[in-house]
Short mmCIF file of the N, C-alpha and C atoms (twelve columns), coordinates in Angstrom:
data_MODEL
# 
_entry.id   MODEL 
# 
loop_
_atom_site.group_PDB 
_atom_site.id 
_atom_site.type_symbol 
_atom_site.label_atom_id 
_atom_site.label_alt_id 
_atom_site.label_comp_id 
_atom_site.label_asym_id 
_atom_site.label_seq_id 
_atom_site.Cartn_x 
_atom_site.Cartn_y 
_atom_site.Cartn_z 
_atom_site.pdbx_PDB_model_num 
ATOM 1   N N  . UNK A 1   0.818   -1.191 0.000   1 
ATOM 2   C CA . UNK A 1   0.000   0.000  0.000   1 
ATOM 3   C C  . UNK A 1   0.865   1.260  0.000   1 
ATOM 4   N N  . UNK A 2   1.873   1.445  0.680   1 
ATOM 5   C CA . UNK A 2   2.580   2.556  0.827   1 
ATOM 6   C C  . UNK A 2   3.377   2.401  -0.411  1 
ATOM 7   N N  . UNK A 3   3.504   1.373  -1.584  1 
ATOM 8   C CA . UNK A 3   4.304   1.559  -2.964  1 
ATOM 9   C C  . UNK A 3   3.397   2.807  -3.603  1 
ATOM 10  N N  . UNK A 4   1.791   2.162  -3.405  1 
ATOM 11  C CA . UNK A 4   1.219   3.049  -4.185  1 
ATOM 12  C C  . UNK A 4   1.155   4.563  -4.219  1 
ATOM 13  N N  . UNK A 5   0.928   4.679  -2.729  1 
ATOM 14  C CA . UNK A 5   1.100   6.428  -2.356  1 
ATOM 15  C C  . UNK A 5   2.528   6.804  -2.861  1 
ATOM 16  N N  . UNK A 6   3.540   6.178  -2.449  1 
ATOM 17  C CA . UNK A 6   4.528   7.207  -1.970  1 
ATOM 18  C C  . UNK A 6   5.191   6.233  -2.762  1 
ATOM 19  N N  . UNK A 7   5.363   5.369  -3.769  1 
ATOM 20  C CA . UNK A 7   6.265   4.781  -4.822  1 
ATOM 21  C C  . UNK A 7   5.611   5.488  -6.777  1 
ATOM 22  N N  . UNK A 8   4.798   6.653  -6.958  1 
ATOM 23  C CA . UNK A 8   4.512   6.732  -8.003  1 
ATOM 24  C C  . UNK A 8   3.043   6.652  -8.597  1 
ATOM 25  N N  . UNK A 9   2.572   5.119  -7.992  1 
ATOM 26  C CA . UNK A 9   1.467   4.898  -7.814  1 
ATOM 27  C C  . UNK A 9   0.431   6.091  -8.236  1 
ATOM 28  N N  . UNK A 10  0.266   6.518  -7.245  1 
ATOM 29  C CA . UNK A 10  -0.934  7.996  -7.064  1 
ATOM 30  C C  . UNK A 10  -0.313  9.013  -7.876  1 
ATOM 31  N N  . UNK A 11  0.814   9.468  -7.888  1 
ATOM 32  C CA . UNK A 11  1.029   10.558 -8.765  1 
ATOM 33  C C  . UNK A 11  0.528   10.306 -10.598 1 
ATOM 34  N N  . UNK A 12  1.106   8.755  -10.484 1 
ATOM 35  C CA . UNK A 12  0.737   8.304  -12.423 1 
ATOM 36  C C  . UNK A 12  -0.656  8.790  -12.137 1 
ATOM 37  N N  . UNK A 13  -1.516  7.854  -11.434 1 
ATOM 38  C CA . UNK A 13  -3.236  8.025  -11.798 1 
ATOM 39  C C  . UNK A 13  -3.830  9.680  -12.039 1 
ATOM 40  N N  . UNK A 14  -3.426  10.164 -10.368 1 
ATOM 41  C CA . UNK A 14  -3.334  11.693 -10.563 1 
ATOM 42  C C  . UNK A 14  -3.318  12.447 -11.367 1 
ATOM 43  N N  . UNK A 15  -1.788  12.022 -12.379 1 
ATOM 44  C CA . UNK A 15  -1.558  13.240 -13.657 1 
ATOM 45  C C  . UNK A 15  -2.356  12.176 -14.632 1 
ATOM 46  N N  . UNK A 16  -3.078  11.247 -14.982 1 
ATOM 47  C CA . UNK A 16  -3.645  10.950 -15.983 1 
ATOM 48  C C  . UNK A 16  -5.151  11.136 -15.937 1 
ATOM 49  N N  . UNK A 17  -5.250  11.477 -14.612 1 
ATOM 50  C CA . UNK A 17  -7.053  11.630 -14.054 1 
ATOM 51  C C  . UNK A 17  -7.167  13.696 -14.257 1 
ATOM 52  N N  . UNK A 18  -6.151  13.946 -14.145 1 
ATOM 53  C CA . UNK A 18  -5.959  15.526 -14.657 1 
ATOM 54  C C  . UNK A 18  -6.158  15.895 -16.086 1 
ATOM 55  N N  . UNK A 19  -4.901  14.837 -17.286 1 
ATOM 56  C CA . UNK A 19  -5.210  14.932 -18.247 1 
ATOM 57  C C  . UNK A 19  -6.273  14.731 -18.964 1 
ATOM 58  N N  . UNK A 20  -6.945  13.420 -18.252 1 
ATOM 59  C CA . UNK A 20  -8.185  12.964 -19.247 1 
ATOM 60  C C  . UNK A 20  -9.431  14.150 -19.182 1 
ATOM 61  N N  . UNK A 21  -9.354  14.870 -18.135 1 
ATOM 62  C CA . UNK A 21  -10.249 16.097 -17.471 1 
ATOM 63  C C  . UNK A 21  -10.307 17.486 -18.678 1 
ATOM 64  N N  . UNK A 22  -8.457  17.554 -18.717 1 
ATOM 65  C CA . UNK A 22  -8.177  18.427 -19.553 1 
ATOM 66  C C  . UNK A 22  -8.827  18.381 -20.737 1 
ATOM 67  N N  . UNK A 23  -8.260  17.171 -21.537 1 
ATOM 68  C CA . UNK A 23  -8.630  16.282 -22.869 1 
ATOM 69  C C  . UNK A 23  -10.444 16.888 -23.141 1 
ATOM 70  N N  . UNK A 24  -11.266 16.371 -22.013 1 
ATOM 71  C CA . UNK A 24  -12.749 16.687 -22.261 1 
ATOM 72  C C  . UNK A 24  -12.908 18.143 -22.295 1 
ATOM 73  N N  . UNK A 25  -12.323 19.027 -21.720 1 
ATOM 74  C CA . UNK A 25  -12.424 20.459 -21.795 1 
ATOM 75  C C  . UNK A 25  -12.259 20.943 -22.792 1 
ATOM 76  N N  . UNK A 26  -11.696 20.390 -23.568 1 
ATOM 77  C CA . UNK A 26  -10.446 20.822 -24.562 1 
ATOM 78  C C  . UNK A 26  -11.628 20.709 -26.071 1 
ATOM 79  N N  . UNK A 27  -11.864 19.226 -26.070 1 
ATOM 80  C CA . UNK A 27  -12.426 18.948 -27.063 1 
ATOM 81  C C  . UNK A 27  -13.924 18.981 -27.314 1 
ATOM 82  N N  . UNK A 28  -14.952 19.522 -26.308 1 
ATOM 83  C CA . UNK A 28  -15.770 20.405 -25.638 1 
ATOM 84  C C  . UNK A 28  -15.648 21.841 -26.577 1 
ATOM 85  N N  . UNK A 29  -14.624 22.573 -26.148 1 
ATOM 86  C CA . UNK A 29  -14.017 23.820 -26.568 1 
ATOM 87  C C  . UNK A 29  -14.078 23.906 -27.824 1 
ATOM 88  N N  . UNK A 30  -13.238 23.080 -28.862 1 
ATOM 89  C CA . UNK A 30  -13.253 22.855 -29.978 1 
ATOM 90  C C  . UNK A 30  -13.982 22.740 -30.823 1 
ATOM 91  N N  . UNK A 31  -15.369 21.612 -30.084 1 
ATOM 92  C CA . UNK A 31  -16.412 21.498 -30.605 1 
ATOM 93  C C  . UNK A 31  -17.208 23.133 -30.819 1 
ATOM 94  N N  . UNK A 32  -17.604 23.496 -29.949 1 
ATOM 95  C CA . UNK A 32  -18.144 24.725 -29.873 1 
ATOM 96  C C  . UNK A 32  -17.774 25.732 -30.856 1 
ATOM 97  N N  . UNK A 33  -16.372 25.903 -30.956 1 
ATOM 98  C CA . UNK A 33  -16.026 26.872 -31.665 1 
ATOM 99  C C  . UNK A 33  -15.607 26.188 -33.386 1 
ATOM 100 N N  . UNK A 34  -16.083 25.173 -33.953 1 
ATOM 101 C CA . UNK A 34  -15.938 24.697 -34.805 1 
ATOM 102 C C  . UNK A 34  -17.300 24.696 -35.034 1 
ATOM 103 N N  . UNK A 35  -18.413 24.840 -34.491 1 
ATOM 104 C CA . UNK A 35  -20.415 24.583 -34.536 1 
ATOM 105 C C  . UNK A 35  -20.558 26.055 -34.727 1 
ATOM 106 N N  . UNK A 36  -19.774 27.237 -33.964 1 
ATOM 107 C CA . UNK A 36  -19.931 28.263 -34.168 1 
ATOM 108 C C  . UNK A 36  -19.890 28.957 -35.636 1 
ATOM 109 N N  . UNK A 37  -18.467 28.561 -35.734 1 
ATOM 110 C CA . UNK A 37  -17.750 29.317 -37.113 1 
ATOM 111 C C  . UNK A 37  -18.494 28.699 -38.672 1 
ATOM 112 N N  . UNK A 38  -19.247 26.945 -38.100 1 
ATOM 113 C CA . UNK A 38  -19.722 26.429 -39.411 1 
ATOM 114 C C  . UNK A 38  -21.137 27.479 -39.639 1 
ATOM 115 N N  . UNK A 39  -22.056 27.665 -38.330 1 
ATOM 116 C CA . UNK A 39  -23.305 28.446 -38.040 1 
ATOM 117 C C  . UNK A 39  -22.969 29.863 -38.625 1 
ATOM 118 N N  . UNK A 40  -21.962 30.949 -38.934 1 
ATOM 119 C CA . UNK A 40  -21.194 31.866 -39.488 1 
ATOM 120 C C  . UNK A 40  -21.141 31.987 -41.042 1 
ATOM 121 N N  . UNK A 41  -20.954 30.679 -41.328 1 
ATOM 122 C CA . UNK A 41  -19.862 30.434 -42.591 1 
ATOM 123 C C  . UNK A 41  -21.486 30.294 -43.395 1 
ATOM 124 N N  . UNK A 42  -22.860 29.642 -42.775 1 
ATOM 125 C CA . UNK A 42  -24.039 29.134 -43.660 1 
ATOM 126 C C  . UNK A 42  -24.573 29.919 -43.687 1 
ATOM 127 N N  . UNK A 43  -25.704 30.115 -44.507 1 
ATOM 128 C CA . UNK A 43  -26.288 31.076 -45.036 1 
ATOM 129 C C  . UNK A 43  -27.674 31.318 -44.284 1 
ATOM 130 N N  . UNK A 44  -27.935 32.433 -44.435 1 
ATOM 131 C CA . UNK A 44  -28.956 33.111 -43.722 1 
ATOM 132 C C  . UNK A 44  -30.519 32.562 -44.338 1 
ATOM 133 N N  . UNK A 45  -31.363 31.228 -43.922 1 
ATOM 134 C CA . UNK A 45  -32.146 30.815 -44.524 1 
ATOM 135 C C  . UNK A 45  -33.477 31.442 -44.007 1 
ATOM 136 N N  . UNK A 46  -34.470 31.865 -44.996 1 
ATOM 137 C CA . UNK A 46  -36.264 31.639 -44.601 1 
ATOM 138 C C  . UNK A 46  -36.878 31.001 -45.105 1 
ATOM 139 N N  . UNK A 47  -37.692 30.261 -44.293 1 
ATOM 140 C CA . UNK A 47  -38.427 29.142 -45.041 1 
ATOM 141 C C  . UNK A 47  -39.890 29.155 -44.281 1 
ATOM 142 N N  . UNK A 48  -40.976 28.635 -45.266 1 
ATOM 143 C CA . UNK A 48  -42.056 28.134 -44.593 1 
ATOM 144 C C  . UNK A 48  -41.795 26.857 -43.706 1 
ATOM 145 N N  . UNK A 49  -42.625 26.567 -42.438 1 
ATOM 146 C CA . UNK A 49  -42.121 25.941 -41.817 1 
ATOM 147 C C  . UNK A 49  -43.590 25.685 -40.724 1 
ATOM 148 N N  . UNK A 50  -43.648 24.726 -39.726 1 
ATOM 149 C CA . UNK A 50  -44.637 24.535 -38.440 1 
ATOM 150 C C  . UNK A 50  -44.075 23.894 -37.536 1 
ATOM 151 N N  . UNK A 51  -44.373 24.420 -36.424 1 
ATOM 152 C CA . UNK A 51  -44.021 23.715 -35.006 1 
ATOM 153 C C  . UNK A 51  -44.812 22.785 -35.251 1 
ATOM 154 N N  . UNK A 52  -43.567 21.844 -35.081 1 
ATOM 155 C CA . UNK A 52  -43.778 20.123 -34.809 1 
ATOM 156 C C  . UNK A 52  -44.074 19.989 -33.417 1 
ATOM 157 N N  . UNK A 53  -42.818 20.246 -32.706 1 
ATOM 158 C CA . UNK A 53  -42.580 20.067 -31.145 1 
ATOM 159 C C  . UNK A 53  -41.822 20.799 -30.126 1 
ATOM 160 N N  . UNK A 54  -42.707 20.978 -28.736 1 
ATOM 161 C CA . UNK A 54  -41.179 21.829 -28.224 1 
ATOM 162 C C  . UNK A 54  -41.211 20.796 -27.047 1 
ATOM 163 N N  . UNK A 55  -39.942 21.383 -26.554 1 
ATOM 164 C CA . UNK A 55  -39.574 20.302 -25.419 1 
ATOM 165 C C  . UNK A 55  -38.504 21.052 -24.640 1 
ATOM 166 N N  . UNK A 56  -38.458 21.252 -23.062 1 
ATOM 167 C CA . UNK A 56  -37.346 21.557 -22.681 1 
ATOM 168 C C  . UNK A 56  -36.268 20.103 -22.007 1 
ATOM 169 N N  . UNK A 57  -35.001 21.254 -21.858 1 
ATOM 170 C CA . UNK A 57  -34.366 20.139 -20.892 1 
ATOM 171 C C  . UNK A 57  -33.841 20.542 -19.364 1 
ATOM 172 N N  . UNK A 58  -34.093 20.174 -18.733 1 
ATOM 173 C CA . UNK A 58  -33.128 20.896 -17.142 1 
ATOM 174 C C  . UNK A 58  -32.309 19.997 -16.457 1 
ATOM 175 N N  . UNK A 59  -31.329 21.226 -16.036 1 
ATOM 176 C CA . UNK A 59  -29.930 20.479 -15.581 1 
ATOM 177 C C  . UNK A 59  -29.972 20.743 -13.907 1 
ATOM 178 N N  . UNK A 60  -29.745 20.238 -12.737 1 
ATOM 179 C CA . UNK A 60  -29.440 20.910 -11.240 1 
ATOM 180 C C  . UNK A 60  -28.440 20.501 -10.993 1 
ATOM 181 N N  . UNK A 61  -27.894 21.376 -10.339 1 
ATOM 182 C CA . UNK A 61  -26.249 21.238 -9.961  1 
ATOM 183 C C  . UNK A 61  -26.290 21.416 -7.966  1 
ATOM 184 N N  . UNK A 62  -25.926 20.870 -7.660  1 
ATOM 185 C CA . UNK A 62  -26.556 20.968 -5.718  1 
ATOM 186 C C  . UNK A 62  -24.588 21.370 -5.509  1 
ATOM 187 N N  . UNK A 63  -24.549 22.539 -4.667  1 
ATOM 188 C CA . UNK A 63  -23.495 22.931 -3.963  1 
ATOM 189 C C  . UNK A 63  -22.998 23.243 -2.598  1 
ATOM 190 N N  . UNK A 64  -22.324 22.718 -2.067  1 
ATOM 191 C CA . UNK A 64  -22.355 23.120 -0.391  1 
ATOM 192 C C  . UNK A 64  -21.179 23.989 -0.180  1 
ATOM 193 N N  . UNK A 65  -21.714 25.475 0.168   1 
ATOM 194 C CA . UNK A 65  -21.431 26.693 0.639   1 
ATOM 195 C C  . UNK A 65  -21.243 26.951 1.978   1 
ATOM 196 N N  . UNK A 66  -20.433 26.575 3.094   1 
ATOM 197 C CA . UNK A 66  -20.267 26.903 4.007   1 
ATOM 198 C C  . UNK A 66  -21.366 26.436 5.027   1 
ATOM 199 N N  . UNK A 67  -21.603 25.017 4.507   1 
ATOM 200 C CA . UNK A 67  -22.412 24.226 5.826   1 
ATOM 201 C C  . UNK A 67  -23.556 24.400 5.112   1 
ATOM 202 N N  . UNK A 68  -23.895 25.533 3.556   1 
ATOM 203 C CA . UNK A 68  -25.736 25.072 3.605   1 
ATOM 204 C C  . UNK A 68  -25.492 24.822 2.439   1 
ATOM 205 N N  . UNK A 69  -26.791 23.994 1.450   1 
ATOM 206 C CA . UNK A 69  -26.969 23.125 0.498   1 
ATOM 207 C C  . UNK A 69  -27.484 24.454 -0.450  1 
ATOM 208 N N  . UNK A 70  -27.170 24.377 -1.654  1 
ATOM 209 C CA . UNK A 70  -27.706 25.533 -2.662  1 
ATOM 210 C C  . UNK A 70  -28.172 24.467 -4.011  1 
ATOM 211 N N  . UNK A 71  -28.820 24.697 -4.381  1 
ATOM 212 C CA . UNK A 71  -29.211 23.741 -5.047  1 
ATOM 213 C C  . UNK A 71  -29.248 25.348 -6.868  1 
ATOM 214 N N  . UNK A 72  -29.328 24.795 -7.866  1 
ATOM 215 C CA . UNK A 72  -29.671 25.889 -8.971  1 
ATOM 216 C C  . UNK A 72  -29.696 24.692 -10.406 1 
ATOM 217 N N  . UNK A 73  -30.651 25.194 -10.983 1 
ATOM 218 C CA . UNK A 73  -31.271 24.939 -11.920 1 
ATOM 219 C C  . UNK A 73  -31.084 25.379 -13.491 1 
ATOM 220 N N  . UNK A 74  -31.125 24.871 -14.462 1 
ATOM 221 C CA . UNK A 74  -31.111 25.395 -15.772 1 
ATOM 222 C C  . UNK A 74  -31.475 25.172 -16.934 1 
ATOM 223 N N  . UNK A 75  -32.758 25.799 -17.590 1 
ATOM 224 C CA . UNK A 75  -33.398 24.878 -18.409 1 
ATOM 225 C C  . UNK A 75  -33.020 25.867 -19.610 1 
ATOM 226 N N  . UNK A 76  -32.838 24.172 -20.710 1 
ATOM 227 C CA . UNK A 76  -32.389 24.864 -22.241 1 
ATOM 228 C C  . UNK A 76  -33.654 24.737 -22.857 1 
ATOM 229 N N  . UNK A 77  -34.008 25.389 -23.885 1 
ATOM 230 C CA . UNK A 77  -35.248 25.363 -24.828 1 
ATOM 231 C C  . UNK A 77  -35.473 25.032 -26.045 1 
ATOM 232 N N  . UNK A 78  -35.773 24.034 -26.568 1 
ATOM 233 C CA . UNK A 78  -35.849 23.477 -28.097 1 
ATOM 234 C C  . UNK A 78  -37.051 24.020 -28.690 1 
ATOM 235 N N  . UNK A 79  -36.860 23.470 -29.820 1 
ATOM 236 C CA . UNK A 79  -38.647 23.378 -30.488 1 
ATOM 237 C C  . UNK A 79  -38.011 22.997 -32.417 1 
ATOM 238 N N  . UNK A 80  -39.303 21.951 -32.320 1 
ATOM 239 C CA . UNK A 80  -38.264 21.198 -33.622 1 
ATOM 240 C C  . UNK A 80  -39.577 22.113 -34.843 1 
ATOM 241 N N  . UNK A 81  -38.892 22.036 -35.979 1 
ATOM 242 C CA . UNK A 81  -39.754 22.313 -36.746 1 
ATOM 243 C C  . UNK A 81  -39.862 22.544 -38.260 1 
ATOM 244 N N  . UNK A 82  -40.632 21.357 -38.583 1 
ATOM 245 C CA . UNK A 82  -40.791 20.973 -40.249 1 
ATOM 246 C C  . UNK A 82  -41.109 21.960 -41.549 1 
ATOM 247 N N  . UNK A 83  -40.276 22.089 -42.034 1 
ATOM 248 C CA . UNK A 83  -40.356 22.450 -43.425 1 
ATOM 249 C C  . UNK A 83  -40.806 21.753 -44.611 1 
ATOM 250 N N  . UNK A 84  -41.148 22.641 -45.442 1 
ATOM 251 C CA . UNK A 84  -42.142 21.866 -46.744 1 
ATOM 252 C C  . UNK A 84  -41.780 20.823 -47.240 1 
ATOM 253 N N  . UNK A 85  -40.465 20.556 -47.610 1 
ATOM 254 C CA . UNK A 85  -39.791 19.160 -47.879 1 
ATOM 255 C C  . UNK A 85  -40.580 18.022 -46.828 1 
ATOM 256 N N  . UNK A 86  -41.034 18.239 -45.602 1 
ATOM 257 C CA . UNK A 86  -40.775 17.255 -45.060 1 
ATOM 258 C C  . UNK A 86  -39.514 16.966 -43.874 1 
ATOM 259 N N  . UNK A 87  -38.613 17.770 -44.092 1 
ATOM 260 C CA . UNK A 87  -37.615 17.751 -43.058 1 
ATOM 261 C C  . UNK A 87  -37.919 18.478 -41.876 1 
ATOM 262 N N  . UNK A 88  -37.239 17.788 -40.673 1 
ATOM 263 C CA . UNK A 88  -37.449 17.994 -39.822 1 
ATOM 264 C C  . UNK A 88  -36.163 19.075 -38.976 1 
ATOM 265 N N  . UNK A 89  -35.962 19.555 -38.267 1 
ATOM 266 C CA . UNK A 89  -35.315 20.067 -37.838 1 
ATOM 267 C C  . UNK A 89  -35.655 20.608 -36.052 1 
ATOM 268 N N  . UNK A 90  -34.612 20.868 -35.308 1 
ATOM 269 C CA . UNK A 90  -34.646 21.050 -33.567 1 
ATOM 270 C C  . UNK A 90  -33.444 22.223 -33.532 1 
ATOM 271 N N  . UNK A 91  -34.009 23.171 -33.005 1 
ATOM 272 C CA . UNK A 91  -33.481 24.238 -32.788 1 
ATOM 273 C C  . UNK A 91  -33.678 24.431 -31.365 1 
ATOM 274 N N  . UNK A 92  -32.548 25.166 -30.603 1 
ATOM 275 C CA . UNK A 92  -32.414 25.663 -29.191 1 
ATOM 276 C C  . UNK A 92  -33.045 27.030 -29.365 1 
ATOM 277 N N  . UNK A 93  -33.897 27.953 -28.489 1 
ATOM 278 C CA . UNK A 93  -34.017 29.500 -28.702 1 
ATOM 279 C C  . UNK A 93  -34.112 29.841 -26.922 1 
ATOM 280 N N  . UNK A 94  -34.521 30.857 -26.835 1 
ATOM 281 C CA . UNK A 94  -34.826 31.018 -25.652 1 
ATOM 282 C C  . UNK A 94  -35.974 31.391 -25.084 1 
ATOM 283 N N  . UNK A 95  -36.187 30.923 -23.417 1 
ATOM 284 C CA . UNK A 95  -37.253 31.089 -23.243 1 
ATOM 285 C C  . UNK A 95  -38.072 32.285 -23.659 1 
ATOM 286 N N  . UNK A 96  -38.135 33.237 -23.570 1 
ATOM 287 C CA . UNK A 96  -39.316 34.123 -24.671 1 
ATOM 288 C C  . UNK A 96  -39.578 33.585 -25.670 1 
ATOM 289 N N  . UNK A 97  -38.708 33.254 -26.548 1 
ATOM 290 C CA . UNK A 97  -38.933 32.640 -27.836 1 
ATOM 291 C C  . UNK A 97  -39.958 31.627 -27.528 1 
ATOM 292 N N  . UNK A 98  -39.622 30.657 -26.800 1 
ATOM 293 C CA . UNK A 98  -40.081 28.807 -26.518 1 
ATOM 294 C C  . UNK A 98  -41.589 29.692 -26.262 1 
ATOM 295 N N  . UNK A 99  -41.995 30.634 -25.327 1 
ATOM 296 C CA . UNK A 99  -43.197 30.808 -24.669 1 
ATOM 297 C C  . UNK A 99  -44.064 31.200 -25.752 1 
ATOM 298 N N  . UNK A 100 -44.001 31.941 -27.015 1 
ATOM 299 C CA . UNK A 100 -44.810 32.315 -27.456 1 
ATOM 300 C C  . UNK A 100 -44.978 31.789 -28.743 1 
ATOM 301 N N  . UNK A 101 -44.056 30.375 -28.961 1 
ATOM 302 C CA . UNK A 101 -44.565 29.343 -30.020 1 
ATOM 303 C C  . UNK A 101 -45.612 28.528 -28.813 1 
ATOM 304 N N  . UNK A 102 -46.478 27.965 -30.069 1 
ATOM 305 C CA . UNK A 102 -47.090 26.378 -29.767 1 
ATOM 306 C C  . UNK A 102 -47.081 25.464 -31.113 1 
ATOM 307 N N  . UNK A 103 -47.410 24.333 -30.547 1 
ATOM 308 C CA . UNK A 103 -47.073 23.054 -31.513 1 
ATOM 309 C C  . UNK A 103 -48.105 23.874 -32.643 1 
ATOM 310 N N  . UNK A 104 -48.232 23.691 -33.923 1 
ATOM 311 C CA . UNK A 104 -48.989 23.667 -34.755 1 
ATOM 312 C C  . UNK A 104 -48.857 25.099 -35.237 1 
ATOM 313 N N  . UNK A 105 -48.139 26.051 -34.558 1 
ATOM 314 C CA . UNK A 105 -47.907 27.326 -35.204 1 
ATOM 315 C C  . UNK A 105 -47.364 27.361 -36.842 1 
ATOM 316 N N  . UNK A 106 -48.137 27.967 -37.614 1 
ATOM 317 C CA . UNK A 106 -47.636 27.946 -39.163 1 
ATOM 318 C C  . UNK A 106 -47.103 29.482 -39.227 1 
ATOM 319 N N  . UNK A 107 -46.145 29.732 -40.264 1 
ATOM 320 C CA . UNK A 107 -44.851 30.696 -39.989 1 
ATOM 321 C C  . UNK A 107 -43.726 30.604 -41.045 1 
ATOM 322 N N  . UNK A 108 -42.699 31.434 -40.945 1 
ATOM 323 C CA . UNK A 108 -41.621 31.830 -41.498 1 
ATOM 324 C C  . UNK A 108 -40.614 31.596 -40.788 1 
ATOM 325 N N  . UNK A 109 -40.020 30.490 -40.820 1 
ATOM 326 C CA . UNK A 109 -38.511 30.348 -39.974 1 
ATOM 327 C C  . UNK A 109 -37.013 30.953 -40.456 1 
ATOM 328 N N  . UNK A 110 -36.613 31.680 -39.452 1 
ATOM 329 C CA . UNK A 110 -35.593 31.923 -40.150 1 
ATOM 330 C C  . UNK A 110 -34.509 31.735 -38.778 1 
ATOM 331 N N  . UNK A 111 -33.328 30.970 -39.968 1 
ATOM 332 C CA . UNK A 111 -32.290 30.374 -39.387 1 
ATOM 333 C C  . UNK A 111 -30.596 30.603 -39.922 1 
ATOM 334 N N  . UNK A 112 -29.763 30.272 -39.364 1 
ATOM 335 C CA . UNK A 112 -28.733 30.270 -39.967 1 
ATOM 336 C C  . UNK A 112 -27.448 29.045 -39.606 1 
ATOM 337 N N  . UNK A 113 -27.487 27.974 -40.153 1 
ATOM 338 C CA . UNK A 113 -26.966 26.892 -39.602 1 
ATOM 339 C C  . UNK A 113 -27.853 26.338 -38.609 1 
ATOM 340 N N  . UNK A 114 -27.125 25.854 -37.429 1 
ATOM 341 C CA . UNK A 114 -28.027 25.606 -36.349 1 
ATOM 342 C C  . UNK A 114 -28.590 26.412 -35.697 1 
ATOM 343 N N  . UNK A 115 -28.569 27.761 -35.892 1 
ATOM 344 C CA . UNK A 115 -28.838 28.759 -35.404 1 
ATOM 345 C C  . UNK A 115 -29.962 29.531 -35.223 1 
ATOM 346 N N  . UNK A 116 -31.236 29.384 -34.334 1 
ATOM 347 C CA . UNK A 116 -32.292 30.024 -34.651 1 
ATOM 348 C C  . UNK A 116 -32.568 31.384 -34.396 1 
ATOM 349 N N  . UNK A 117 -32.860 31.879 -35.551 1 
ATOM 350 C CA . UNK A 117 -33.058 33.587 -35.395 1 
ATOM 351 C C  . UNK A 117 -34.371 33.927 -34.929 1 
ATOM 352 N N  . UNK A 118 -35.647 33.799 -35.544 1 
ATOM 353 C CA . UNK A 118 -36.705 34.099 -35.419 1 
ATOM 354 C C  . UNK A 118 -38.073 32.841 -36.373 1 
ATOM 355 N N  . UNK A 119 -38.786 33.296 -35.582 1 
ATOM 356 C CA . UNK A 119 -40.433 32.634 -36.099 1 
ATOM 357 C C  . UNK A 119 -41.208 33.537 -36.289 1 
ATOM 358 N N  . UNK A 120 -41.860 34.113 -37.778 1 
ATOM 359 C CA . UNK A 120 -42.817 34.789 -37.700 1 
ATOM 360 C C  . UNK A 120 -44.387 34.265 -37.929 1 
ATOM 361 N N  . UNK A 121 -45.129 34.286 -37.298 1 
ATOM 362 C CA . UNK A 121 -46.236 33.046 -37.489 1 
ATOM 363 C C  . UNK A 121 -46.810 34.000 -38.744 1 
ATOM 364 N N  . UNK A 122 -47.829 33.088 -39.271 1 
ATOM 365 C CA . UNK A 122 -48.622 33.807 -40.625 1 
ATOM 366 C C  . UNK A 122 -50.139 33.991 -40.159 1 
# 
């Protein structure tokens, strides 16, 4: 037992339980700013279109602050929605946005990559 602490042991796991940490940050990062620059690079689309579906998602994260429990919350906002082809598509917007679609809203979507700009209903 004492090889492991104090022969190497813990330091190998240590610096590889650091790197693999790094590694996910990293390529996280990358992702993002490679989804960004493609969302940039595409073109500014409008299309006829209808709410298919919305749906949120929420995340809680619980933290202990000096003996008390904090708990905080965070909800992302989708809403998928079909174009004349037939294709389907799921876009993130935000809550204002999410609140004043409903399923079956007919409209003008306009997008840019994954990127949702606006819904104008008709």
């Amino acid at each position: 037992m004492d090889f492991f602490f104090f022969g190497g042991g813990f330091e190998i796991l240590f610096s590889l339980a650091f790197f693999a940490v790094l590694a996910v940050i990293l390529v996280t990062a990358v992702r993002g700013l490679l989804q960004w620059n493609q969302n940039n690079h595409s073109p500014r689309l409008t299309v006829p279109a209808v709410v298919a579906a919305k749906r949120t998602a929420t995340t809680h994260s619980h933290h202990n602050t000096g003996g008390a429990a904090h708990v905080t919350s965070s909800t992302t906002y989708y809403a998928t929605f079909q174009v004349e082809s037939g294709d389907r598509m799921e876009l993130r917007l935000s809550g204002a946005e999410y609140g004043m679609l409903a399923e079956g809203d007919r409209g003008r979507l306009t997008f840019q990559g994954t990127c949702y700009l606006s819904f104008e209903r008709e």
